[in-house]
Amino acid sequence: MKKIARKPWFIGSIMVVISIVVLFINLQIISLDLVGGYYSSLNVWQIANSGNLDYETIFSIIFKTLFFGSIFIVLLSGISIWRKSNWGFILSHIYFFVFELLFLSFQLAFKYLSSLALSLVIVNAFLLAISFAFYLYRAHLLKQEQGEGDIQKVIDDKKRVQAMKRTALAVLIIDVMTIIILLSMFIVPLYLQGSGASATSVILGSVLFSSSASIEHTIYFMVTFAMFVGVVFYFASCLSNYFYSQEKFIEKSKALVFYSSSMALIFFLLGLGISVYYNLKGVATTSVAYIPMAIMTIVIFAYSILKGRFDLFNQTEVKVKKIRYYRIEPLIYVFILTAVTVASLFFNVVKIDITWSSYSEYVRLTGITILRDYATLDASYRAVAFLLIIMLISSGLCLILTIASYLAKYTKFNSIVKTATFVNVFFLFVIGISGFYFSVAKDIDRSIIESIFDHYGISIPSGYEYEYKVSTDVVYSLLVSVLVTVIMFLRKAFETEQIVALEADLYVGGSKQDHLKNSELGAGDAADEGSAINFDPCPAFTDLDSKVDKYKEEMALRNEFKVKETSLNELVNFVVDYARNSRLHLSYTPENIATFIAGLGAAKLSILQGMSGTGKTSLPKIFSEAIFGNCEIIEVESSWKDKNELLGYYNEFSMKYTPKKFTQSLYKAALNKDIFTFIVLDEMNLSRIEYYFSDFLSLMENEEDRREIKLININLARDVDGQRVDYLALNNGNTLKVPPNIWFIGTANRDESTFVISDKVYDRAHTMNFTKRAAKVRNYQDPISRRFYDYETINNLLSAAKQKGHFDAENNEIIRSVEALLSPFNISFGNRILKQIEDFVNVYTACFPNEKVEDEAVEAILLSKVVAKLEVKAIDDKEKLVEDFQKLHLERCADFIRHLDGE
């Protein structure tokens, strides 16, 4: 069932079924009787045929037309399955979404749809969202069939995958909770007017059912609904990633939580702003729009915890045993500052003491009092109330962001702490300044003072001279916040250390180890411990050594796909089918693959040469992909002059060796000796091959157990806590053995930007010429599964073919005749070439056990190894030479000679 679920045609079929269900639900909606108004008890069909020209009839005609058009849209979706495209599904989603929006517009305009019809419209909207998720999933599957693959997507750490799935499931639950919270905004009152049993509530969702909804409330609903639809469709996009890339799903869910939180905040601010507006007009209004925002805060914290754990786990490749968070001290300080900010509401923003004769009275305006009575106070106090509201919202948001960034282990946590500190201190300063303003400006308008006393029921007898004093206590909360900030500076709370995952680091020694030590113990503690200094002269090799356990797990997974009994013929046909049905639909004939395999049996270096775009680089890549091998691409540069361009450099100053990608590929292959490995030198003749590859040309002449390369003249080893630790794949700390599971592949273009490949290189390599573009693949099918051919299996197949083969190159008449024809051109056959010809022919014929292909194999190897050397020779009588080759029935060789001048 899992395999079927990953088939584009299956996902497309589900989408077509959903489209058909939506179609029939729409049919049911337009068949239901309308409620209320002139057209009560009639349905859309009847209204459309009434012959009237009012708006209701026009809408009905549009619904009728859209319904019949939707039948054609469903058929287009079915065609998209057959065409392996998504354009029909894109059109279908847009079409049906517009259909449902028209239903909602009709309801908002006339209020004619019944509750059942509205419920069906909502059901259709959710079905379309689900179908949209399937569309994105299908688009990924189609892209996967056409794009490059990566072995890590098939062979991965099982523990990491399981942890990823658990985290993704938890995030999915959070995403669903987010959508539910957003839905609550259509149920939770935006604001309440009045008090007690007579209070009226404004609920956005009631706009759909109320015939007396104001234009103001309708606009609120439409704006909120538009944002909600956008979030739902983004959720559908995230949901599609859940099925094929949990990592991408978790990352995209971050934006979903952010958008949803922003929407909840906007809803809260809208309710707050409306309540303030009506209170200022004298209408008692309260808002409970903070409820979705308060619940969303919990969701933010939950997602932050999961995201933080996911990020730490995803950064390391070994089991995380202990997670180290940032120091909690800065978070505590932010909590204290926020508490001081909230506590300032209980301080007296304005204290007024008044005395006359022997009597005295006072009024204390705390922040809470001002917020409660702002609608009846003077404009200056309303400004203070506004500042207090902004202060509470800003301080609360900063606290939420600080907690979330701490839980998520956000790398800019210290910047969030700085921002939260500044916001709290700034607003306390502004409120303190406001209090001082009232004390300084007490003589500006005495009538304001009298009105405040009158408001709070304190009457001042007329005819008396009175004195009053205005002061503030908010300055004390400001002083406390400044003191906390000073302590933060002294404690270096703004200099947050880098987050680390203890016991889960890939590097041992060197600067990375020092960093771990400092972050665990602190600089002073590290010095007190007196630990030995660790040093790693080659971190790249250490990184590869640390992955040995991972390589073993990957090997165990590869073995699940390992072939049991096989043959070269089966290997050839499998690679041909795999390439044809792969995402790139590569066209290689059995003869192409057999020639490539026979070349691997004849030499450790194969040169694939020809014009660009003929599939030279793709051949080793798709071959290694099919058999679960490794293929490392090394891009050759025109500036390469010696072997160090391949191997790497040793820095005398830092005492570190930096291996190049080529050396790292050799090292990795040495750690994975059972895996068939290609190292591809792409465009190898951009520089002279003898300059940088001469050591390896000579190396390949040695026996397998004597193929080794000395990297540098000093010994490399790690120092870990005073102990010497050798690198796993190095002998004597400086010599790297070239394992037998490696084959070198070189691609070569032939133009003015490249160098001519010398006979020294040609004699030690098998050459395969790509002279024409491959035919386009048309009869491809679904991708087939890979099979694991380990090095031992392929090596045994090649060895058996060479041992059991009966071809004798030295005594073959065709080879003798060709040697005689080419002797005037100083082209001779050495023992090396004869051995390669013999091995090539034996392996090639083994690839076709039931066919007579020996002559074909002989001509192929003669053309690439011997006859091709005529390109740089002067031929006096070309026609005679062509005729001689035709007499030997070597038509490809004759054709090559015939076109030499043309090239």
CSV table of N, CA and C in Angstrom, one decimal, residues 528-588:
chain,number,residue,atom,x,y,z
A,528,ASP,N,41.5,25.8,35.4
A,528,ASP,CA,41.7,25.1,36.7
A,528,ASP,C,41.8,23.6,36.5
A,529,GLU,N,41.0,23.1,35.6
A,529,GLU,CA,41.1,21.6,35.4
A,529,GLU,C,42.4,21.2,34.9
A,530,GLY,N,43.1,22.0,34.2
A,530,GLY,CA,44.4,21.6,33.7
A,530,GLY,C,44.4,20.5,32.7
A,531,SER,N,43.3,20.5,31.9
A,531,SER,CA,43.2,19.4,30.9
A,531,SER,C,44.2,19.5,29.8
A,532,ALA,N,44.6,18.4,29.3
A,532,ALA,CA,45.5,18.4,28.2
A,532,ALA,C,45.0,19.1,27.0
A,533,ILE,N,45.9,19.7,26.2
A,533,ILE,CA,45.4,20.4,25.0
A,533,ILE,C,45.2,19.4,23.9
A,534,ASN,N,44.0,19.5,23.2
A,534,ASN,CA,43.7,18.6,22.1
A,534,ASN,C,44.1,19.3,20.8
A,535,PHE,N,44.5,18.5,19.9
A,535,PHE,CA,44.9,19.0,18.6
A,535,PHE,C,44.6,18.0,17.5
A,536,ASP,N,44.0,18.6,16.4
A,536,ASP,CA,43.6,17.7,15.3
A,536,ASP,C,44.2,18.3,14.0
A,537,PRO,N,45.3,17.6,13.5
A,537,PRO,CA,45.9,18.2,12.3
A,537,PRO,C,45.1,18.0,11.0
A,538,CYS,N,44.1,17.2,11.0
A,538,CYS,CA,43.2,17.1,9.8
A,538,CYS,C,41.8,16.8,10.2
A,539,PRO,N,41.0,17.9,10.5
A,539,PRO,CA,39.6,17.7,10.9
A,539,PRO,C,38.8,17.0,9.8
A,540,ALA,N,39.1,17.1,8.5
A,540,ALA,CA,38.3,16.5,7.5
A,540,ALA,C,38.4,15.0,7.7
A,541,PHE,N,39.6,14.4,7.9
A,541,PHE,CA,39.7,13.0,8.2
A,541,PHE,C,39.0,12.6,9.5
A,542,THR,N,39.0,13.4,10.5
A,542,THR,CA,38.3,13.1,11.7
A,542,THR,C,36.8,13.0,11.5
A,543,ASP,N,36.3,14.0,10.6
A,543,ASP,CA,34.9,14.0,10.3
A,543,ASP,C,34.5,12.6,9.7
A,544,LEU,N,35.3,12.2,8.7
A,544,LEU,CA,35.0,10.9,8.0
A,544,LEU,C,35.1,9.7,9.0
A,545,ASP,N,36.1,9.8,9.9
A,545,ASP,CA,36.3,8.7,10.9
A,545,ASP,C,35.1,8.6,11.8
A,546,SER,N,34.5,9.7,12.1
A,546,SER,CA,33.3,9.8,13.0
A,546,SER,C,32.1,9.2,12.4
A,547,LYS,N,32.1,9.0,11.1
A,547,LYS,CA,30.9,8.5,10.4
A,547,LYS,C,31.0,7.0,10.2
A,548,VAL,N,32.0,6.3,10.7
A,548,VAL,CA,32.1,4.9,10.5
A,548,VAL,C,30.9,4.1,10.9
A,549,ASP,N,30.3,4.4,12.1
A,549,ASP,CA,29.1,3.7,12.5
A,549,ASP,C,28.0,4.0,11.6
A,550,LYS,N,27.9,5.2,11.1
A,550,LYS,CA,26.8,5.5,10.2
A,550,LYS,C,27.0,4.7,8.9
A,551,TYR,N,28.3,4.6,8.4
A,551,TYR,CA,28.5,3.8,7.2
A,551,TYR,C,28.1,2.4,7.4
A,552,LYS,N,28.3,1.8,8.6
A,552,LYS,CA,27.9,0.5,8.9
A,552,LYS,C,26.4,0.3,8.8
A,553,GLU,N,25.7,1.3,9.4
A,553,GLU,CA,24.2,1.2,9.3
A,553,GLU,C,23.7,1.3,7.9
A,554,GLU,N,24.4,2.2,7.1
A,554,GLU,CA,24.0,2.3,5.7
A,554,GLU,C,24.3,1.0,5.0
A,555,MET,N,25.4,0.4,5.3
A,555,MET,CA,25.7,-0.9,4.7
A,555,MET,C,24.7,-1.9,5.0
A,556,ALA,N,24.2,-1.9,6.2
A,556,ALA,CA,23.2,-2.9,6.6
A,556,ALA,C,21.9,-2.7,5.8
A,557,LEU,N,21.6,-1.4,5.6
A,557,LEU,CA,20.4,-1.1,4.8
A,557,LEU,C,20.6,-1.5,3.3
A,558,ARG,N,21.8,-1.2,2.8
A,558,ARG,CA,22.1,-1.6,1.4
A,558,ARG,C,21.9,-3.1,1.3
A,559,ASN,N,22.4,-3.9,2.3
A,559,ASN,CA,22.3,-5.4,2.2
A,559,ASN,C,20.9,-5.9,2.0
A,560,GLU,N,19.9,-5.1,2.4
A,560,GLU,CA,18.5,-5.5,2.3
A,560,GLU,C,18.1,-5.5,0.8
A,561,PHE,N,18.9,-4.8,-0.1
A,561,PHE,CA,18.6,-4.8,-1.5
A,561,PHE,C,19.7,-5.6,-2.3
A,562,LYS,N,20.5,-6.3,-1.6
A,562,LYS,CA,21.6,-7.0,-2.3
A,562,LYS,C,21.1,-8.1,-3.2
A,563,VAL,N,21.7,-8.2,-4.4
A,563,VAL,CA,21.3,-9.3,-5.3
A,563,VAL,C,21.9,-10.6,-4.8
A,564,LYS,N,21.3,-11.7,-5.1
A,564,LYS,CA,21.8,-13.0,-4.6
A,564,LYS,C,22.6,-13.7,-5.7
A,565,GLU,N,22.0,-14.2,-6.7
A,565,GLU,CA,22.7,-14.8,-7.8
A,565,GLU,C,22.4,-13.9,-9.1
A,566,THR,N,23.5,-13.6,-9.8
A,566,THR,CA,23.4,-12.6,-10.9
A,566,THR,C,24.4,-12.9,-11.9
A,567,SER,N,24.3,-12.2,-13.0
A,567,SER,CA,25.3,-12.3,-14.1
A,567,SER,C,25.5,-11.0,-14.7
A,568,LEU,N,26.5,-10.9,-15.6
A,568,LEU,CA,26.8,-9.6,-16.3
A,568,LEU,C,25.7,-9.3,-17.2
A,569,ASN,N,25.1,-10.3,-17.8
A,569,ASN,CA,23.9,-10.0,-18.7
A,569,ASN,C,22.8,-9.4,-17.9
A,570,GLU,N,22.5,-9.9,-16.8
A,570,GLU,CA,21.5,-9.4,-15.9
A,570,GLU,C,21.8,-8.0,-15.5
A,571,LEU,N,23.0,-7.7,-15.1
A,571,LEU,CA,23.5,-6.4,-14.7
A,571,LEU,C,23.3,-5.4,-15.8
A,572,VAL,N,23.7,-5.8,-17.1
A,572,VAL,CA,23.5,-4.9,-18.2
A,572,VAL,C,22.1,-4.5,-18.4
A,573,ASN,N,21.2,-5.5,-18.5
A,573,ASN,CA,19.8,-5.2,-18.7
A,573,ASN,C,19.1,-4.4,-17.6
A,574,PHE,N,19.6,-4.7,-16.4
A,574,PHE,CA,19.0,-3.9,-15.2
A,574,PHE,C,19.4,-2.5,-15.3
A,575,VAL,N,20.7,-2.1,-15.6
A,575,VAL,CA,21.1,-0.7,-15.7
A,575,VAL,C,20.4,0.0,-16.8
A,576,VAL,N,20.2,-0.7,-18.0
A,576,VAL,CA,19.5,-0.1,-19.1
A,576,VAL,C,18.1,0.2,-18.7
A,577,ASP,N,17.4,-0.7,-18.1
A,577,ASP,CA,16.0,-0.4,-17.6
A,577,ASP,C,15.9,0.6,-16.6
A,578,TYR,N,16.9,0.6,-15.6
A,578,TYR,CA,16.9,1.6,-14.5
A,578,TYR,C,17.1,3.0,-15.1
A,579,ALA,N,18.0,3.1,-16.0
A,579,ALA,CA,18.3,4.5,-16.6
A,579,ALA,C,17.1,5.0,-17.4
A,580,ARG,N,16.5,4.1,-18.2
A,580,ARG,CA,15.4,4.5,-19.0
A,580,ARG,C,14.2,4.9,-18.2
A,581,ASN,N,13.9,4.3,-17.1
A,581,ASN,CA,12.8,4.6,-16.2
A,581,ASN,C,13.1,5.5,-15.1
A,582,SER,N,14.3,6.0,-15.0
A,582,SER,CA,14.7,6.9,-14.0
A,582,SER,C,14.0,8.3,-14.2
A,583,ARG,N,14.3,9.2,-13.3
A,583,ARG,CA,13.7,10.5,-13.4
A,583,ARG,C,14.2,11.3,-14.6
A,584,LEU,N,15.4,11.0,-15.0
A,584,LEU,CA,16.0,11.7,-16.2
A,584,LEU,C,15.7,11.0,-17.5
A,585,HIS,N,15.2,9.7,-17.4
A,585,HIS,CA,14.9,8.9,-18.6
A,585,HIS,C,16.0,8.9,-19.6
A,586,LEU,N,17.2,8.4,-19.1
A,586,LEU,CA,18.4,8.3,-19.9
A,586,LEU,C,18.3,7.1,-20.9
A,587,SER,N,18.8,7.4,-22.1
A,587,SER,CA,18.8,6.4,-23.1
A,587,SER,C,20.2,5.8,-23.4
A,588,TYR,N,20.4,4.6,-22.8
A,588,TYR,CA,21.6,3.8,-23.1
A,588,TYR,C,21.2,2.5,-23.6
